[in-house]
Amino acid sequence: MKTNSDIIIAHNKPKAETFLSKIENKTPLFIATIATTETGKIPGLSAAGQNPDFTDFTPPADAELLLLGKCKSIQGVPITPEGIPTPGLITMSALKLADIPVMIANAGCKVKPQVPFIELGGNSGRDIRTGNSVDNVEEVIERAKTAGQQLAKTSDYLVIGESIPGGTTTALGLLSALGVNAEGKVSSTLPLNPHTLKTDVVRLGLKAAGEKFGSLNNNPIKAVSCVGDPMMPALAGLTIGAADQVPVLLAGGTQMTAVLALINALNPKTLGNIAVGTTRWVTNDATSDIKGIINQFCKVPILAADLNFGNSAFPGLQIYETGLVKEGVGAGGASIAAMAKMGDAINKEVLLKAIESNYKTLMSMK
Amino acid sequence: MKTNSDIIIAHNKPKAETFLSKIENKTPLFIATIATTETGKIPGLSAAGQNPDFTDFTPPADAELLLLGKCKSIQGVPITPEGIPTPGLITMSALKLADIPVMIANAGCKVKPQVPFIELGGNSGRDIRTGNSVDNVEEVIERAKTAGQQLAKTSDYLVIGESIPGGTTTALGLLSALGVNAEGKVSSTLPLNPHTLKTDVVRLGLKAAGEKFGSLNNNPIKAVSCVGDPMMPALAGLTIGAADQVPVLLAGGTQMTAVLALINALNPKTLGNIAVGTTRWVTNDATSDIKGIINQFCKVPILAADLNFGNSAFPGLQIYETGLVKEGVGAGGASIAAMAKMGDAINKEVLLKAIESNYKTLMSMK
């Protein structure tokens, strides 16, 4: 099989190759599922915003960036406290290069994006330390299934990403509630992964809910309601709704393992038509273990975009090579989809050039 | 050209044939654009609800019917005061028969549908007698354009319908403000078209706004804001966003002439890639004149589905032949799309059988 050489088969090779063969030369619909939570504002947990309160603006601004090529809810683009630009810049560049359509699914944002979005009926999430973090889980899953069923009819396949600050902590929360051991295994936007803080937050959440590790493995709806986030039911529902018609690429890092665990609990046959699509920064990350999480409950394959910003002229992009950010807004999955659609016409060098050009334009707008 | 014999070429034959040739054997995306207004509650104006206050529930219930095959916001389905079922029943049956995907665009509903919908940032409309009926017109047009651009990439073409009670009165309002003579020419859900009442309502609205016939023909945004409804900017924006990529079938009766007039004022080149798709009940209606409105400013073709419920076993359907309801929820356009996609496999008899079967099921759910 002649495959774009910058798509890495990172896990479960035979299934990964089968999945890849289904998406080559095809045009997907990209869906960015956005939400915010109070968990994301716990100091030290997330770098997805200039400061904790700013995380409310990151997902809507990412949505605007994807649809308009610039943000409306904020000046410039979302950045980390160090000034590193959102991975949404990668996603936007990849989708534009390959002319891939994009829709936004609002799973629960405090600040609504100033662009059209699919409303799924969720609310912004509370701090999981309350043990009661997400509303309307069952209803959001149902609505998202309905949307997924319809969207699947419009496209060769779906690529579904997320923008939700603090999402790896809530991923650890849901995985723990469902009995998947993910302590020390979830990724981080920070180079120094704050595993101890994440573990403490999750343990407090489980305790507040009167639950413990694995105690909700037969009650996935309650598990999300107690210690999950609003992105999970939306993304799981979209996937379950679509995957019996078309392949679905879950575009994200270790957060997608929580979505997989939720799908596994709700409708395991869906797992047969999906893959995780992420970046080399996630699959090579020494501070997390995406494969170690997935291996505990399923054989879903992982693809990774072999992005490399080491030679970028822009320090803000070069720094991605130090482990900052790594993934988000479906950057890895969007890159894979663009490469798979266009063959070697889009490789990592072409993509980096487009990213640099868009970055330059966006910086000059400030 | 071998065309489904139950698609009537009703107006501007050469352009209609060209349009039809572009959509045959193709699969569109159907979008139902929903909104509510206080205008729709003026007694005697609309039959799109059991009583005036009920009109707030008609569009969301229609949306639910299309996506779920049943309503959630109300028991049963939307009906006229006489108990005649919503034309959404025709739309749902046609889309299901031909496996055509459907999305809902919320242009401004007081009651939100309990299904996923694309949010375009509009509000429910005020009574046009205030002379200040619609908010955010420019912003909704922009957002709808953005959505139309993306949705066009997913489909061979778009079919865009409406569900908005009182919509022919606001159509008369906008047409009048733009200098198109539509008095006595707009259609009605009622067999006795209340033209005098509509004309009086529109004249009061123009007066309240300090405007008169044609005085806003250079200011379409203000015309919608004063005496239009929220569906118009949404539907016009979706169409303008999509039509430079794919054909767009405007699925509705005389309300679509107001949308055409708005498009003509905003972006006339869009008119070259669109058609109106409606029912024989509209094009044959002696109490309205869709062609006479369109001829005043453009050459957009009209297609009509040759629906005939005269032989139906159900009195609630048979009564459509007396001129009640006639059109709505894109019933005509959805029927045309289903027939165009499936050729003679879907003719009016096949469609009526499906409608009767779905009607029976829905009645038994009550």
XYZ file of C-alpha atoms in Angstrom:
732
model
C 0.000 0.000 0.000
C 1.319 3.417 -1.027
C 0.539 5.673 1.883
C 1.441 9.234 2.678
C 4.783 8.745 4.368
C 4.074 11.374 7.012
C 1.200 9.388 8.493
C 2.703 7.171 11.200
C 1.056 3.883 12.078
C 1.509 4.144 15.804
C -0.499 1.306 17.307
C -2.383 -1.861 16.314
C -0.800 -1.993 12.883
C -3.167 -4.277 10.910
C -6.262 -2.395 12.035
C -4.498 0.920 11.447
C -3.657 -0.072 7.873
C -7.228 -1.176 7.221
C -8.544 2.101 8.563
C -6.051 4.089 6.529
C -7.036 2.268 3.346
C -10.642 3.326 3.974
C -9.815 7.034 4.190
C -7.187 7.466 1.477
C -8.216 9.912 -1.262
C -11.481 10.507 0.576
C -12.924 13.782 1.853
C -14.179 13.782 5.410
C -16.219 16.281 7.366
C -14.211 17.691 10.261
C -16.180 18.420 13.436
C -14.664 20.401 16.297
C -16.478 19.597 19.542
C -16.071 22.473 21.957
C -16.804 22.896 25.665
C -15.501 24.608 28.769
C -15.347 23.562 32.416
C -14.432 24.960 35.801
C -11.985 22.057 36.105
C -9.915 23.702 33.394
C -9.472 26.753 35.623
C -7.719 24.908 38.463
C -4.316 26.654 38.591
C -1.462 24.597 37.138
C -3.662 22.150 35.242
C -3.949 23.473 31.689
C -1.993 25.703 29.347
C -4.980 26.175 27.014
C -5.344 29.875 27.676
C -3.298 32.869 28.717
C -4.596 32.475 32.287
C -7.249 30.234 33.936
C -10.239 32.537 33.395
C -9.232 32.947 29.804
C -9.938 29.250 29.160
C -13.633 30.171 28.703
C -12.639 31.935 25.492
C -10.258 29.346 24.068
C -12.811 26.893 22.581
C -15.063 29.552 20.984
C -11.982 31.331 19.623
C -10.691 28.037 18.205
C -14.070 27.523 16.521
C -13.894 30.970 14.953
C -10.337 30.332 13.770
C -11.412 27.156 11.961
C -14.380 28.733 10.201
C -13.177 32.275 9.551
C -9.397 31.957 9.550
C -9.328 34.430 12.443
C -10.876 34.843 15.883
C -13.716 37.168 16.863
C -14.184 36.487 20.591
C -10.561 37.421 21.319
C -7.795 39.458 19.708
C -5.186 37.353 17.901
C -5.460 33.610 18.574
C -5.634 31.531 21.780
C -2.170 31.168 23.316
C -0.564 29.444 26.271
C 0.730 31.562 29.186
C 4.085 31.520 27.326
C 2.497 32.934 24.175
C 2.515 29.716 22.144
C -0.300 29.653 19.563
C -3.243 27.233 19.714
C -2.921 23.913 17.850
C -6.091 25.118 16.117
C -3.648 26.910 13.829
C -2.434 23.502 12.608
C -5.998 22.251 12.192
C -7.120 25.331 10.263
C -4.090 25.162 7.976
C -4.538 21.453 7.240
C -8.272 21.720 6.544
C -7.801 24.745 4.286
C -4.966 23.117 2.321
C -7.052 20.033 1.599
C -10.403 21.861 1.248
C -12.033 19.787 3.992
C -15.359 21.119 5.312
C -15.656 21.926 8.991
C -18.532 22.201 11.437
C -18.522 23.164 15.103
C -20.429 21.123 17.681
C -21.162 23.001 20.886
C -21.099 20.489 23.706
C -21.279 23.146 26.435
C -19.429 26.468 26.238
C -19.838 29.295 28.744
C -19.027 31.783 25.970
C -20.733 30.952 22.667
C -18.675 31.220 19.476
C -19.554 34.030 17.058
C -19.885 31.571 14.176
C -22.539 28.979 13.307
C -22.433 25.871 15.466
C -24.411 22.697 16.008
C -26.102 22.974 19.395
C -26.273 19.682 21.258
C -28.051 20.856 24.405
C -25.202 20.597 26.902
C -23.977 23.063 29.527
C -20.513 24.166 30.535
C -18.991 21.727 33.061
C -18.495 22.227 36.785
C -15.258 21.460 38.684
C -15.011 17.672 38.972
C -14.005 18.103 42.621
C -17.748 18.669 43.218
C -18.398 15.086 42.074
C -21.188 16.501 39.928
C -19.566 17.965 36.860
C -21.822 17.461 33.814
C -25.543 18.047 33.111
C -27.869 16.293 30.627
C -25.435 13.504 29.761
C -28.012 11.095 28.396
C -29.880 13.789 26.423
C -26.648 15.118 24.881
C -25.646 11.594 23.832
C -29.022 11.113 22.138
C -28.909 14.449 20.323
C -25.323 13.890 19.260
C -26.255 10.434 17.909
C -29.002 12.036 15.838
C -26.540 14.605 14.481
C -23.938 11.905 13.781
C -26.461 9.827 11.825
C -27.255 12.748 9.538
C -23.695 14.051 9.152
C -22.456 10.575 8.247
C -24.755 10.636 5.204
C -23.018 13.769 3.903
C -19.405 12.578 3.952
C -16.982 9.769 3.162
C -15.989 9.735 6.827
C -15.887 11.957 9.899
C -12.938 13.416 11.780
C -14.014 14.610 15.222
C -11.743 16.737 17.388
C -12.114 18.626 20.655
C -11.260 21.935 22.215
C -11.791 21.780 25.964
C -9.240 23.148 28.448
C -8.436 20.767 31.293
C -9.629 17.849 29.226
C -6.904 15.384 30.184
C -7.823 15.737 33.859
C -11.481 15.002 33.192
C -10.296 12.161 30.932
C -8.444 10.733 33.918
C -11.634 11.238 35.924
C -13.859 9.277 33.575
C -11.270 6.546 32.941
C -10.828 6.078 36.698
C -14.571 5.918 37.332
C -14.834 3.270 34.589
C -11.968 1.221 36.048
C -9.274 2.034 33.480
C -5.913 2.759 35.069
C -4.756 6.062 33.594
C -2.909 7.632 36.523
C 0.379 9.000 35.206
C -0.686 8.088 31.669
C -2.718 11.087 30.448
C -0.992 13.739 28.380
C -0.636 17.456 29.112
C -0.360 20.763 27.274
C 2.514 21.464 29.672
C 6.021 20.006 29.200
C 6.090 19.095 32.909
C 2.959 16.956 33.128
C 1.261 17.773 36.485
C 0.278 14.152 37.165
C 0.084 14.512 40.954
C -2.249 17.472 40.753
C -4.478 15.657 38.207
C -4.619 12.533 40.335
C -5.484 14.554 43.449
C -8.254 16.421 41.627
C -9.749 13.181 40.319
C -9.589 11.469 43.699
C -11.356 14.419 45.318
C -14.017 14.239 42.603
C -14.630 10.533 43.030
C -14.776 10.946 46.806
C -17.247 13.849 46.561
C -19.443 11.660 44.341
C -19.267 8.787 46.824
C -17.491 6.680 44.223
C -14.089 5.074 43.744
C -11.864 3.607 41.027
C -13.990 1.377 38.794
C -17.154 1.726 40.863
C -19.089 3.181 37.907
C -17.928 0.741 35.255
C -21.521 -0.357 34.748
C -22.899 3.163 34.781
C -21.098 5.240 32.153
C -23.764 7.986 32.146
C -23.290 8.545 35.862
C -19.503 8.347 35.497
C -19.551 11.270 33.035
C -22.058 13.164 35.184
C -19.825 12.853 38.261
C -16.241 13.285 37.060
C -16.344 13.772 33.273
C -16.694 16.769 31.011
C -19.353 17.918 28.478
C -17.216 17.080 25.430
C -17.376 13.347 26.188
C -21.095 12.619 25.705
C -21.154 14.844 22.615
C -18.155 13.226 20.976
C -19.201 9.691 21.927
C -22.741 10.314 20.661
C -21.590 11.770 17.339
C -19.315 8.768 16.860
C -21.900 6.149 17.783
C -24.427 7.850 15.498
C -22.052 7.907 12.533
C -19.838 4.827 12.767
C -22.277 2.244 11.471
C -22.363 4.205 8.201
C -18.833 5.631 7.834
C -15.408 5.410 9.496
C -14.733 7.912 12.284
C -11.303 9.292 13.159
C -11.191 10.530 16.757
C -8.845 13.462 16.475
C -7.032 13.966 19.739
C -4.572 12.602 22.255
C -5.236 10.852 25.545
C -8.594 12.628 25.921
C -9.835 10.348 23.170
C -9.102 7.300 25.328
C -11.818 8.521 27.698
C -14.184 8.865 24.739
C -13.222 5.328 23.662
C -13.929 4.010 27.153
C -17.324 5.701 27.098
C -18.135 4.266 23.660
C -16.944 0.859 24.868
C -19.406 1.061 27.748
C -22.313 2.361 25.636
C -21.984 0.615 22.286
C -18.799 -1.461 21.902
C -19.470 -2.511 18.289
C -18.818 1.120 17.305
C -15.139 0.544 18.164
C -14.759 -1.591 15.032
C -15.014 1.368 12.658
C -12.908 3.980 14.417
C -9.288 5.009 14.918
C -7.524 7.607 17.010
C -5.639 10.222 14.989
C -3.112 12.313 16.865
C 0.367 13.844 16.591
C 3.849 12.393 16.934
C 4.213 14.717 19.942
C 1.589 12.627 21.746
C 2.630 9.140 20.620
C 6.301 9.892 21.420
C 5.546 11.645 24.706
C 7.538 10.161 27.602
C 5.225 11.723 30.209
C 2.067 9.959 28.999
C 1.036 6.565 27.616
C -1.884 6.588 25.198
C -1.283 2.997 24.090
C -1.114 1.792 27.687
C -4.554 3.226 28.319
C -6.174 1.877 25.150
C -4.688 -1.617 25.554
C -6.614 -2.109 28.770
C -9.990 -2.356 27.041
C -9.839 -2.325 23.238
C -7.828 -2.735 20.051
C -8.595 0.595 18.403
C -5.665 1.633 16.171
C -3.701 4.866 16.475
C -2.441 6.972 13.577
C -0.125 9.926 14.145
C 0.793 12.860 11.942
C 4.562 13.128 11.749
C 4.588 16.870 12.354
C 7.963 18.448 13.020
C 8.388 22.127 13.723
C 12.105 21.861 14.606
C 13.146 23.771 11.502
C 10.464 26.453 11.721
C 11.591 30.047 11.445
C 9.066 30.915 14.169
C 10.083 30.348 17.824
C 6.369 30.069 18.728
C 6.125 26.989 16.496
C 9.621 25.591 17.137
C 8.766 25.301 20.817
C 6.178 22.587 19.991
C 9.229 20.284 19.733
C 9.906 20.770 23.467
C 6.582 19.130 24.355
C 4.460 22.212 24.877
C 0.825 21.909 23.676
C 1.334 18.607 21.701
C -2.248 18.307 20.454
C -5.677 19.922 20.530
C -8.541 21.095 18.273
C -8.016 17.857 16.352
C -4.645 19.060 15.007
C -3.244 15.572 14.497
C -6.406 14.120 12.977
C -6.907 17.092 10.660
C -3.307 16.751 9.473
C -3.794 13.043 8.851
C -7.035 13.696 6.958
C -5.361 16.328 4.771
C -2.414 14.013 4.030
C -4.665 11.018 3.387
C -6.856 13.017 1.014
C -4.063 14.609 -1.000
C -1.415 11.878 -0.912
C 2.139 13.157 -1.016
C 0.921 16.554 -2.255
C 0.580 17.403 1.433
C 3.526 16.279 3.513
C 4.873 17.709 6.735
C 6.992 20.338 4.949
C 4.072 21.613 2.856
C 1.881 21.684 5.927
C 4.479 23.553 7.994
C 4.801 26.176 5.262
C 1.029 26.716 5.294
C 0.999 26.892 9.092
C 3.833 29.444 9.077
C 2.100 31.533 6.464
C -1.186 31.536 8.397
C 0.664 32.232 11.661
C 2.383 35.236 10.089
C -0.926 36.603 8.783
C -2.612 36.139 12.138
C 0.266 37.780 14.035
C 0.096 40.795 11.735
C -3.639 41.213 12.470
C -3.025 41.863 16.172
C -34.186 14.491 -21.129
C -35.852 11.698 -19.146
C -37.180 13.361 -16.046
C -39.327 12.157 -13.216
C -42.783 12.797 -14.616
C -44.124 14.047 -11.277
C -41.773 17.026 -11.226
C -43.627 19.884 -12.947
C -41.669 22.579 -14.721
C -43.810 25.469 -13.596
C -41.968 28.611 -14.643
C -39.007 29.768 -16.771
C -38.772 26.456 -18.621
C -35.218 26.532 -20.064
C -33.655 27.530 -16.753
C -35.828 25.016 -14.927
C -34.657 22.215 -17.229
C -31.025 23.210 -16.753
C -31.459 23.238 -12.992
C -33.223 19.887 -13.048
C -30.433 18.335 -15.098
C -27.965 19.414 -12.402
C -29.849 17.675 -9.589
C -30.983 14.438 -11.217
C -29.593 11.325 -9.523
C -27.826 13.553 -7.012
C -28.126 13.553 -3.227
C -28.665 16.912 -1.580
C -28.528 18.011 2.025
C -31.934 19.229 3.185
C -31.899 22.136 5.632
C -35.038 23.213 7.477
C -34.722 26.829 8.582
C -36.982 27.449 11.556
C -38.140 30.582 13.356
C -41.138 32.042 15.147
C -42.586 35.549 15.293
C -45.279 37.491 17.083
C -46.638 38.362 13.634
C -47.651 34.714 13.282
C -49.910 35.102 16.323
C -52.142 37.809 14.839
C -55.578 36.133 14.825
C -56.736 35.005 11.389
C -53.331 35.165 9.730
C -51.873 31.655 9.929
C -53.107 28.106 10.221
C -49.681 26.798 11.246
C -50.728 25.770 14.725
C -53.811 24.709 16.637
C -54.205 28.279 17.964
C -52.041 31.443 17.750
C -49.915 30.819 20.868
C -49.298 27.309 19.685
C -47.349 28.647 16.696
C -44.277 28.924 18.977
C -44.184 25.125 19.059
C -44.832 24.415 15.389
C -41.295 25.016 14.013
C -39.432 23.109 16.768
C -41.945 20.265 16.489
C -41.460 20.195 12.707
C -37.689 19.995 13.283
C -38.138 17.049 15.626
C -40.438 15.313 13.160
C -37.805 15.547 10.405
C -34.959 14.206 12.540
C -36.704 11.701 14.785
C -39.807 10.742 12.821
C -41.877 12.045 15.753
C -42.216 15.202 17.827
C -40.930 15.790 21.344
C -41.999 19.375 22.109
C -45.658 18.515 21.503
C -47.870 15.446 21.485
C -48.659 14.119 18.011
C -47.644 16.459 15.179
C -48.337 20.140 14.463
C -51.844 20.604 13.077
C -54.040 23.405 11.793
C -57.046 24.512 13.877
C -59.035 21.995 11.781
C -56.709 19.155 12.741
C -54.865 18.916 9.409
C -51.318 17.580 9.843
C -48.199 19.680 9.161
C -46.675 19.507 5.656
C -43.556 18.426 7.583
C -45.120 14.977 7.313
C -44.633 15.137 3.522
C -41.064 16.398 3.939
C -40.133 13.712 6.437
C -41.622 10.967 4.274
C -39.843 12.160 1.125
C -36.440 12.539 2.813
C -36.723 9.130 4.462
C -37.771 7.390 1.241
C -34.776 8.792 -0.652
C -32.323 8.637 2.287
C -31.577 12.368 2.085
C -29.732 13.830 5.094
C -31.362 16.642 7.014
C -30.103 19.425 9.269
C -32.037 22.066 11.168
C -30.968 25.720 11.087
C -32.344 27.780 13.955
C -32.932 31.283 12.661
C -34.761 32.412 15.796
C -37.200 30.211 17.710
C -38.806 31.148 21.021
C -38.955 27.445 21.930
C -35.792 25.546 21.009
C -36.201 22.134 19.339
C -35.185 19.074 21.364
C -32.891 17.852 18.583
C -29.503 19.070 17.321
C -29.682 22.273 15.307
C -27.310 24.751 13.693
C -27.482 27.964 15.700
C -27.215 31.084 13.544
C -27.463 33.704 16.292
C -30.925 35.120 15.545
C -33.849 35.834 17.860
C -37.559 35.196 17.542
C -39.259 37.998 15.571
C -41.500 40.745 16.890
C -44.866 41.749 15.368
C -44.112 43.649 12.153
C -46.727 46.236 13.167
C -43.985 47.565 15.494
C -41.895 48.424 12.409
C -38.976 46.777 14.217
C -39.386 43.060 13.801
C -35.972 41.367 13.470
C -32.670 41.585 15.422
C -29.093 40.982 14.217
C -29.967 40.806 10.536
C -26.468 41.490 9.249
C -24.782 39.162 11.749
C -27.208 36.312 10.974
C -26.568 36.739 7.234
C -22.809 36.513 7.829
C -23.057 33.440 10.045
C -25.463 31.759 7.647
C -23.077 32.453 4.748
C -20.279 30.779 6.711
C -22.485 27.760 7.357
C -23.605 27.645 3.719
C -20.005 27.675 2.500
C -19.142 24.643 4.634
C -22.353 22.696 4.029
C -21.997 23.156 0.266
C -18.701 21.229 0.430
C -20.494 18.207 1.898
C -23.222 17.744 -0.689
C -24.113 17.654 -4.387
C -26.584 20.461 -3.760
C -28.697 22.022 -1.015
C -32.451 22.078 -0.535
C -33.433 24.742 1.984
C -36.940 24.947 3.417
C -38.641 26.948 6.143
C -41.007 26.506 9.026
C -42.209 29.885 10.261
C -45.849 30.625 11.025
C -47.137 33.871 9.521
C -44.349 33.792 6.972
C -46.375 34.919 3.971
C -47.348 38.123 5.780
C -43.735 38.969 6.589
C -42.910 38.001 2.992
C -45.412 40.630 1.846
C -43.758 43.021 4.303
C -40.252 42.572 2.936
C -41.368 42.525 -0.696
C -43.291 45.768 -0.172
C -40.356 47.476 1.552
C -38.141 46.433 -1.381
C -40.621 47.754 -3.942
C -41.987 44.445 -5.234
C -45.750 44.477 -5.664
C -47.032 41.405 -3.827
C -50.358 42.620 -2.444
C -52.944 39.940 -3.168
C -50.195 37.684 -4.525
C -48.795 35.870 -1.457
C -50.089 32.425 -0.606
C -51.785 31.271 2.590
C -52.156 28.132 4.704
C -55.869 28.993 4.712
C -58.193 28.226 1.780
C -59.668 31.752 2.106
C -56.504 33.819 1.767
C -56.800 36.762 4.218
C -55.219 39.263 1.812
C -56.872 42.349 3.331
C -55.647 41.517 6.813
C -52.101 40.851 5.518
C -52.035 44.094 3.587
C -53.273 46.051 6.608
C -50.656 44.470 8.871
C -47.860 45.272 6.431
C -49.034 48.863 5.917
C -49.106 49.404 9.680
C -45.577 47.975 9.919
C -44.189 50.203 7.177
C -45.873 53.228 8.733
C -44.503 52.420 12.198
C -41.024 52.167 10.672
C -41.462 55.515 8.918
C -41.199 53.770 5.567
C -43.400 53.122 2.556
C -43.640 50.839 -0.492
C -40.206 50.594 -2.097
C -38.545 53.090 0.236
C -36.006 50.518 1.439
C -35.107 49.050 -1.935
C -31.511 50.158 -1.412
C -31.370 48.990 2.190
C -32.311 45.311 2.342
C -30.854 44.833 5.847
C -33.090 47.575 7.221
C -36.052 46.243 5.247
C -35.757 42.855 6.994
C -35.160 44.545 10.363
C -38.336 46.636 10.028
C -40.948 44.383 8.433
C -39.293 41.007 7.755
C -38.855 37.825 9.751
C -35.809 35.940 11.155
C -36.017 33.143 8.564
C -35.141 35.523 5.719
C -31.564 36.532 6.624
C -30.776 32.935 7.599
C -32.115 31.412 4.404
C -30.621 34.125 2.191
C -27.240 33.812 3.918
C -27.154 30.010 3.626
C -27.997 30.302 -0.071
C -25.460 33.030 -0.852
C -22.779 31.069 1.036
C -23.487 27.862 -0.865
C -24.580 28.817 -4.382
C -21.180 29.615 -5.858
C -20.218 25.986 -5.145
C -23.450 24.005 -5.644
C -27.035 24.514 -6.854
C -29.576 25.523 -4.217
C -33.269 24.636 -4.324
C -35.334 27.078 -2.252
C -38.047 24.816 -0.912
C -41.178 26.796 -0.318
C -43.992 28.823 -1.808
C -44.403 32.584 -1.999
C -42.257 33.081 1.115
C -39.302 32.166 -1.081
C -40.005 35.135 -3.326
C -39.125 37.374 -0.368
C -35.903 35.423 0.078
C -35.212 35.824 -3.651
C -35.790 39.577 -3.396
C -33.384 39.752 -0.463
C -30.746 37.743 -2.349
C -31.312 39.959 -5.388
C -30.570 43.007 -3.250
C -27.547 41.485 -1.486
C -25.815 39.359 -4.105
C -27.744 39.052 -7.409
C -25.256 36.690 -9.078
C -26.416 34.019 -6.600
C -29.736 33.933 -8.471
C -28.026 32.151 -11.369
C -27.617 28.893 -9.478
C -30.946 28.562 -7.698
C -34.518 27.476 -8.297
C -37.702 27.542 -6.271
C -39.148 24.105 -5.516
C -42.727 24.000 -4.327
C -45.990 22.066 -4.675
C -48.664 22.010 -7.341
C -51.000 23.366 -4.629
C -48.984 26.600 -4.699
C -48.344 26.940 -8.428
C -52.028 26.203 -9.198
C -53.376 28.392 -6.407
C -55.921 30.929 -7.680
C -55.596 33.075 -4.545
C -51.865 33.784 -4.970
C -49.398 34.450 -7.789
C -45.852 33.257 -7.197
C -44.837 33.772 -10.836
C -46.222 37.307 -10.851
C -44.015 38.190 -7.892
C -40.839 36.597 -9.269
C -41.265 38.099 -12.755
C -40.934 41.597 -11.326
C -37.233 41.231 -10.552
C -35.665 37.959 -11.744
C -35.813 34.883 -13.946
C -35.397 32.200 -11.281
C -37.181 29.001 -12.383
C -39.894 27.223 -10.442
C -40.280 23.466 -10.103
C -43.343 21.936 -8.476
C -43.984 18.472 -7.079
C -47.155 17.094 -8.598
C -48.545 15.885 -5.282
C -52.147 14.761 -5.254
C -53.891 13.550 -2.125
C -57.333 13.348 -3.746
C -57.371 9.571 -3.522
C -55.983 9.305 -0.010
C -57.852 7.120 2.438
C -57.193 9.739 5.116
C -59.510 12.779 5.280
C -56.701 14.756 6.961
C -54.614 14.337 3.804
C -57.452 14.496 1.265
C -58.286 17.977 2.502
C -54.947 19.270 1.118
C -56.759 19.219 -2.248
C -59.135 21.932 -1.016
C -56.264 24.405 -0.662
C -55.587 24.064 3.038
C -51.874 24.228 4.044
C -50.473 23.917 0.450
C -46.794 24.052 1.400
C -44.386 24.374 4.324
C -41.314 22.765 5.923
C -39.954 22.471 2.389
C -42.548 19.822 1.491
C -42.499 20.560 -2.230
C -38.719 20.867 -2.489
C -38.119 17.708 -0.472
C -40.536 15.809 -2.716
C -38.776 17.125 -5.827
C -35.378 16.174 -4.380
C -36.566 12.661 -3.567
C -38.062 12.227 -7.057
C -34.997 13.699 -8.775
C -32.664 11.430 -6.838
C -34.574 8.195 -7.341
C -36.055 8.734 -10.791
C -39.385 7.034 -11.332
C -38.792 4.801 -8.307
C -40.398 7.627 -6.319
C -43.511 9.028 -7.966
C -46.508 10.701 -6.379
C -48.250 7.388 -5.663
C -45.198 5.892 -3.914
C -44.750 9.089 -1.943
C -48.410 9.232 -0.904
C -48.216 5.618 0.320
C -45.210 6.517 2.482
C -46.932 9.640 3.793
C -50.055 7.644 4.667
C -48.014 4.993 6.415
C -46.100 7.574 8.462
C -49.323 9.461 9.218
C -50.931 6.279 10.494
C -47.960 5.521 12.732
C -47.913 9.050 14.112
C -51.653 9.055 14.788
C -51.358 5.799 16.705
C -48.657 7.328 18.947
C -50.999 9.985 20.310
